[in-house]
Coordinates of C-alpha atoms in Angstrom, one line a residue:
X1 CA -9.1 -0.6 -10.5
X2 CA -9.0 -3.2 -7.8
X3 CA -12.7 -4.3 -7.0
X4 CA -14.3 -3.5 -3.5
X5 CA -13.3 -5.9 -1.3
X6 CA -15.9 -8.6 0.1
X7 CA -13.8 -8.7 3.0
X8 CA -15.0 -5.5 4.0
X9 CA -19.0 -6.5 4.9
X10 CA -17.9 -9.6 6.9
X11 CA -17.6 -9.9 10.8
X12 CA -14.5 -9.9 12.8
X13 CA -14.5 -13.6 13.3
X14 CA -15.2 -14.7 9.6
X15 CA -12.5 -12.4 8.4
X16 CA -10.3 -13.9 10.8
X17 CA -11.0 -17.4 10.0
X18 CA -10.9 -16.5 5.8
X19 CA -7.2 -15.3 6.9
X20 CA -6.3 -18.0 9.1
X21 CA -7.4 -20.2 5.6
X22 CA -5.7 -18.4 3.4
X23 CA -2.7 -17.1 5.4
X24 CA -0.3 -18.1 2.0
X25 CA -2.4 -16.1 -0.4
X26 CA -1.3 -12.8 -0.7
X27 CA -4.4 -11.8 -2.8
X28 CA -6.9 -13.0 -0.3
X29 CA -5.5 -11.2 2.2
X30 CA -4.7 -7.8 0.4
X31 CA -8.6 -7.8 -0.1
X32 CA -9.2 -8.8 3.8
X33 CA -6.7 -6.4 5.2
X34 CA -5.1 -3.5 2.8
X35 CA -8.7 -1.1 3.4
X36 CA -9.5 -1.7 7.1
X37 CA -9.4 1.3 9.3
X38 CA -6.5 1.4 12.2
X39 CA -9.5 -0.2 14.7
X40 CA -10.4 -2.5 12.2
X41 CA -6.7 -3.8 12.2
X42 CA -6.7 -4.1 15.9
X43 CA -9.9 -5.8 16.3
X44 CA -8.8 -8.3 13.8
X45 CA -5.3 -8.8 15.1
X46 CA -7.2 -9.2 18.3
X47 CA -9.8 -11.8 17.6
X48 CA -7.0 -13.7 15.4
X49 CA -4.6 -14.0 19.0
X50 CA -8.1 -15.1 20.6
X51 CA -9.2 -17.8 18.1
X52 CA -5.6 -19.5 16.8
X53 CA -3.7 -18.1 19.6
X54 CA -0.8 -17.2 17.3
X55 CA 0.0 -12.9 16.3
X56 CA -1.0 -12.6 12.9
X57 CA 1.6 -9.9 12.2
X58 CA 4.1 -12.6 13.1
X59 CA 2.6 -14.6 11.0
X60 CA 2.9 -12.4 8.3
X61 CA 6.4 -12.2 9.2
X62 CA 7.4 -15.7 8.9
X63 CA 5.6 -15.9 5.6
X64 CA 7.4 -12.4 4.0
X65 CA 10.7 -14.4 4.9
X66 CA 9.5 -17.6 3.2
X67 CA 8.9 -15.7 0.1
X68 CA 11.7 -13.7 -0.7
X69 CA 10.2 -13.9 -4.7
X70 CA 7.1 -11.6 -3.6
X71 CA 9.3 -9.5 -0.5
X72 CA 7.3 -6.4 -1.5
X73 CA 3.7 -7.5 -0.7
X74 CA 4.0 -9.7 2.3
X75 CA 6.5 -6.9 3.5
X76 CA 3.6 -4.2 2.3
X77 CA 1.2 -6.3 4.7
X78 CA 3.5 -6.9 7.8
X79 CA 4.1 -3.5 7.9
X80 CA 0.1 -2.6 7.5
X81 CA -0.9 -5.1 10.2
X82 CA 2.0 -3.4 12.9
X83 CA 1.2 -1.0 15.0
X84 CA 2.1 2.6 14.2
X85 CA 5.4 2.6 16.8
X86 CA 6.0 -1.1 15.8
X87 CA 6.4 -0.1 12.1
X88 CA 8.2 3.1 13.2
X89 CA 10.9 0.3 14.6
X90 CA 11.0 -1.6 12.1
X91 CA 11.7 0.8 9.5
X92 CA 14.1 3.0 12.1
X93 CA 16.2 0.0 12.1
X94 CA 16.4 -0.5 8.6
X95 CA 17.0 3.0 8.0
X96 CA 20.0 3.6 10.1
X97 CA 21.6 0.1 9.0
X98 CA 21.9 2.0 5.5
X99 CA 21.9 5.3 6.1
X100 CA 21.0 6.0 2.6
X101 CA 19.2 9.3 1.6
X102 CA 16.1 7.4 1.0
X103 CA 16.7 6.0 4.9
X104 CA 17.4 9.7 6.0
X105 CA 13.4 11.0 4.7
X106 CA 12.0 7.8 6.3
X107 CA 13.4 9.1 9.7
X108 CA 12.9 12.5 9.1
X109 CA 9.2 10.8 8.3
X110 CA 9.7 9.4 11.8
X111 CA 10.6 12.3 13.9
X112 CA 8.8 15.0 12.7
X113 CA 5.7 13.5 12.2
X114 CA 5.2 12.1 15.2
X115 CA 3.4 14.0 17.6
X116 CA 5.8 13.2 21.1
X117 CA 3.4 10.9 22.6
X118 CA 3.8 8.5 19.6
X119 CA 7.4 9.2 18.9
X120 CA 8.3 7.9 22.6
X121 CA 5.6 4.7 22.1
X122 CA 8.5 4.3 19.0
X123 CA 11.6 4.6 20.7
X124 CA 10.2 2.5 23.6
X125 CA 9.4 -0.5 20.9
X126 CA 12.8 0.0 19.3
X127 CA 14.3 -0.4 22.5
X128 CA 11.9 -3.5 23.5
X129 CA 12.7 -5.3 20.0
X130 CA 16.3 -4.0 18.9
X131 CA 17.8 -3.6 22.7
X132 CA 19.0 -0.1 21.5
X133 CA 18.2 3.4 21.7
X134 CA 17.2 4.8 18.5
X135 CA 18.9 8.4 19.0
X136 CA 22.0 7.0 19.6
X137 CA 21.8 4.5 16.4
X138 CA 20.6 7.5 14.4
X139 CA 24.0 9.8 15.8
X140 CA 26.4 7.1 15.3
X141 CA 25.3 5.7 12.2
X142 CA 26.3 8.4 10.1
X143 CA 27.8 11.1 12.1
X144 CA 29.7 12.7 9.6
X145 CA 25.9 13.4 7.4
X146 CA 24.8 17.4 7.4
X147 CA 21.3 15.4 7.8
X148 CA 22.5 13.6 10.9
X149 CA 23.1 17.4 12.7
X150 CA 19.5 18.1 11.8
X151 CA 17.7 14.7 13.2
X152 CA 19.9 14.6 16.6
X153 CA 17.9 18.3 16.7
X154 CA 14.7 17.3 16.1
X155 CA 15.2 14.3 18.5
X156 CA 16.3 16.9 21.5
X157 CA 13.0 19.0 20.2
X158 CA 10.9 16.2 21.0
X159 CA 12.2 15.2 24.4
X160 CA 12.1 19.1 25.7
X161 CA 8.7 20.5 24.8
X162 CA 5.0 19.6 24.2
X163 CA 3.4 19.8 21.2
X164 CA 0.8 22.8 22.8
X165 CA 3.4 24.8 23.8
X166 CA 3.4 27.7 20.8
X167 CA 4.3 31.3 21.4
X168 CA 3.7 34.1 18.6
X169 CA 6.5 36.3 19.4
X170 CA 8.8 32.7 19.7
X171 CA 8.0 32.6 16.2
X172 CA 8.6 35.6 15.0
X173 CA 12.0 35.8 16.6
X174 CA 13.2 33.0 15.2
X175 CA 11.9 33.7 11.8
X176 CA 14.0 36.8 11.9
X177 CA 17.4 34.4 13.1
X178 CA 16.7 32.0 10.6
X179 CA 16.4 35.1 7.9
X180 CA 20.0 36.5 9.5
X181 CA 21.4 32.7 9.5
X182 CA 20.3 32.7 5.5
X183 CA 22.4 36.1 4.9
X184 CA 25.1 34.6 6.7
X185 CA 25.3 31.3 4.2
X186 CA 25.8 34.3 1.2
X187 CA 28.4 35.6 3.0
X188 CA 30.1 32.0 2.7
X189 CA 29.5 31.5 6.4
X190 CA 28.1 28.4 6.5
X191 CA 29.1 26.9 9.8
X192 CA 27.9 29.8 11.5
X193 CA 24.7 29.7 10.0
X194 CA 24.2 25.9 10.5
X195 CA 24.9 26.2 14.2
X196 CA 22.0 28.8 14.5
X197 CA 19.7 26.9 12.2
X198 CA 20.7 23.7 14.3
X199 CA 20.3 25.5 17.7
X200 CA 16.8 27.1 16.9
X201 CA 15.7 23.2 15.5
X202 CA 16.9 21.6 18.9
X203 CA 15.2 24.4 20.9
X204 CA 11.5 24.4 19.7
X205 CA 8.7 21.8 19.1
X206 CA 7.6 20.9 15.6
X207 CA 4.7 23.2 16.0
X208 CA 6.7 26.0 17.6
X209 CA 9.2 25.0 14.1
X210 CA 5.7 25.6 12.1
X211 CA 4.7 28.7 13.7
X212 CA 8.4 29.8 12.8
X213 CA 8.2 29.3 9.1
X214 CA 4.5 30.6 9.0
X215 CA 6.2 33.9 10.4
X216 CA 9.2 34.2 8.5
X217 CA 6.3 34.1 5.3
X218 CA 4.3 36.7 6.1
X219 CA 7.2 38.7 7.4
X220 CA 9.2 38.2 4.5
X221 CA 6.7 37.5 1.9
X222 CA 8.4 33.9 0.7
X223 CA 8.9 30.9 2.4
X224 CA 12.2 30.5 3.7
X225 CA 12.5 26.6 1.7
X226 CA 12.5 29.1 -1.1
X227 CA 15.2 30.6 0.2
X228 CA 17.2 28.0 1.0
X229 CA 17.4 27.3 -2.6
X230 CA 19.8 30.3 -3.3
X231 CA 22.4 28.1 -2.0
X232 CA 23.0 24.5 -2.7
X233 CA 24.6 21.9 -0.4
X234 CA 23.9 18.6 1.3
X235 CA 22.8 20.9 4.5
X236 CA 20.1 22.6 2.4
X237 CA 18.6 19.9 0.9
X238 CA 18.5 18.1 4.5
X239 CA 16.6 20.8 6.0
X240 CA 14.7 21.0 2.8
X241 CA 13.3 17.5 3.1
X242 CA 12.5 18.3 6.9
X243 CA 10.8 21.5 6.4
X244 CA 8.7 20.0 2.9
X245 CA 7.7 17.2 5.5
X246 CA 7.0 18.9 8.7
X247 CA 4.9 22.4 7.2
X248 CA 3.4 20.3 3.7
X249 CA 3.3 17.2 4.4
X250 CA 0.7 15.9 2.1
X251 CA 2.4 17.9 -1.1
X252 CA 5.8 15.5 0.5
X253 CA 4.2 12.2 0.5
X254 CA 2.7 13.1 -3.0
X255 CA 5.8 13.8 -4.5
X256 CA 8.0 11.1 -2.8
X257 CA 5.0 8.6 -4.0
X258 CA 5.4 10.4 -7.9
X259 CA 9.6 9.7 -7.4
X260 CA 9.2 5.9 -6.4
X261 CA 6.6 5.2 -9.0
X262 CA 8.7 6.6 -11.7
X263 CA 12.4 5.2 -10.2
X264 CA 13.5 1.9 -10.8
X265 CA 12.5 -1.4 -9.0
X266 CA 15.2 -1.1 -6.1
X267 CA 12.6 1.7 -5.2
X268 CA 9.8 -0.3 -4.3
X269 CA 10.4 -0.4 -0.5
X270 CA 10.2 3.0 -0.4
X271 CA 6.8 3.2 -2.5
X272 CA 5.7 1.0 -0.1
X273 CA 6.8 2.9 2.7
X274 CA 5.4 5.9 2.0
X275 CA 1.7 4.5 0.7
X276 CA 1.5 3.4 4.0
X277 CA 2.3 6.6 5.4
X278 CA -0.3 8.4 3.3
X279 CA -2.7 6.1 4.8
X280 CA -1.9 7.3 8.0
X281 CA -1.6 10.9 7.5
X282 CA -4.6 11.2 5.4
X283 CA -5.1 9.3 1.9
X284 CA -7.5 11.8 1.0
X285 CA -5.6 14.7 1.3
X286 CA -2.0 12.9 -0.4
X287 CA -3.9 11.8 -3.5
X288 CA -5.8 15.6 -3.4
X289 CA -2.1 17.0 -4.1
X290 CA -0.9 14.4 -6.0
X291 CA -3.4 14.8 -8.5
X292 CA -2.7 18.9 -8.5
X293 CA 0.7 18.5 -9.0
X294 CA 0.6 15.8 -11.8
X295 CA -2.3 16.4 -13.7
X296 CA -3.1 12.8 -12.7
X297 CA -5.2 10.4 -10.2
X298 CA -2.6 8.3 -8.0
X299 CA -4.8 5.7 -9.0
X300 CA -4.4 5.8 -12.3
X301 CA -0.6 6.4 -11.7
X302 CA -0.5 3.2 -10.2
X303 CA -2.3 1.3 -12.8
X304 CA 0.4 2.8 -15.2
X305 CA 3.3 2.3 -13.4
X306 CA 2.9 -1.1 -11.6
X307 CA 2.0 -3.1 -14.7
X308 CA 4.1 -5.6 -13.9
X309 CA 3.5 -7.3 -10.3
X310 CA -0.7 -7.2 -10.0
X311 CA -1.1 -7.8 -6.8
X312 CA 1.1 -5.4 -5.2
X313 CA -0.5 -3.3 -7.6
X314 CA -3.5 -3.9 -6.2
X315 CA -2.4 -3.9 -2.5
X316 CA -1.1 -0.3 -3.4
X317 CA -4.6 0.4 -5.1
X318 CA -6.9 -1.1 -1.7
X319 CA -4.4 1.1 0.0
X320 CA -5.0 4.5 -2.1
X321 CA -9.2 3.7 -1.6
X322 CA -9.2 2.3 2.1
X323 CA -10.2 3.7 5.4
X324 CA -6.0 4.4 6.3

């Protein structure tokens, strides 16, 4: 178990000159950084412009490029020390570059998570840093991708309605359309069905999308996800990756952490993808249903797992025990 960090009792300005001095020591700064709170972060990042006169996530930058051999943690620590629509642009633009089904969850990650406050402050840095608009880059990617239909919908979600805006009988309606759509996808009519699945997703606010499945449970007496596994097809498993995320979305970041620990090296981008995302949403919570599902602390999962590379194991460690 990584040791508390020393880091952590210091002021402002002698953690920023300790990372000033050791800006090429990845160690030194997992233990300064990886379990600061998001104000923490700022203030640092803040006092570090004011002292050296030089962005330390740039910094961070220039050194994860230098040091292709350890990518993961200096790429673990740029993307810590962003802020939360900076990282959403970095990783946006990654994702739509390969348009891989690992690059579709982190924008599903993106745009459903997001309340629409923060997923504008994203497009907006997308646009500052790329000089492109992230909905169109996500629909011309991969336009031909079931996923792809679903996205574009949440993206015209987010622009039309406000995240307050929840109606009871909204709900229930559309849990009884999204039952009918299901009957039609046994019938073998599955474009039909997508277009009203589609339509209701474009139509509604994540929360109104909520209150939808939280009807179509009582009414029904399963949740719909469980339905949608009566019939199998890169649709389905889509909108089964957007509805895990957007109604249990500490039970998804558990069991996308459990598939990256256990997958092969290439996967490490996404383990550290979706650590950092756990931080955010709520460590506590992640690690809670991780441990419920696996019979297992993610710690210890970790430890296990990560056996080879210490200190991005212990920059995944810090993260699991910090502030998020």
């Amino acid at each position: 178990m990584s040791p508390t960090s020393p880091f952590l009792s210091v002021t402002v300005e002698e953690a920023c000159r300790d990372l000033f001095e050791n800006r090429n020591r990845p160690r030194t700064l997992i233990r300064a950084l990886a379990r600061r709170s998001p104000d923490e972060r700022r203030g640092i990042k803040a006092s570090y412009r004011a002292v050296y006169g030089e962005e330390l996530v740039e910094g961070l930058r220039r050194v994860k490029e230098a040091n292709p051999e350890s990518e993961q943690v200096w790429s673990g620590l740029w993307l810590w020390m962003m802020e939360p629509p900076e990282r959403d642009a970095a990783v946006a633009r990654d994702a739509v570059g390969r348009g891989g089904g690992d690059d579709y969850n982190a924008l599903v990650e993106i745009y459903v998570l997001r309340k629409s406050s923060h997923l504008f402050s994203s497009k907006q840095a997308y646009l500052m840093r790329f000089g492109r608009h992230l909905d169109s880059d996500l629909l011309s990617a991969d336009a031909e991708r079931q996923g792809s239909k679903i996205l574009a919908a949440l993206a015209a979600s987010h622009r039309s309605h406000h995240d307050h805006e929840v109606s009871r009988h909204i709900g229930n309606c559309d849990a009884k359309r999204l039952h009918e759509a299901l009957k039609k996808r046994s019938e073998g009519r599955m474009e039909e069905s997508s277009t009203v699945i589609v339509e209701i997703f474009s139509k509604r606010s994540i929360p109104q999308l909520r209150l939808a499945f939280s009807s179509y449970r009582h009414i029904y007496g399963h949740d719909f996800i469980e339905a949608l596994e009566t019939v199998n097809g890169e649709f389905e498993e889509s909108l089964r990756v957007v509805i895990q995320c957007m109604c249990t979305p500490y039970t998804y970041y558990s069991e996308m952490i459990h598939l990256s620990l256990t997958a092969d090296a290439t996967k490490k981008t996404v383990l550290t993808r979706v650590m950092i995302g756990s931080a955010e949403a709520g460590m506590e919570k992640v690690k809670a249903a991780y441990e419920r599902r696996y019979n297992l602390k993610l710690e210890d999962a970790i430890c296990e797992r990560v056996s080879d590379d210490e200190i991005y194991r212990d920059f995944l460690l810090d993260l699991s025990n910090g502030h998020g």
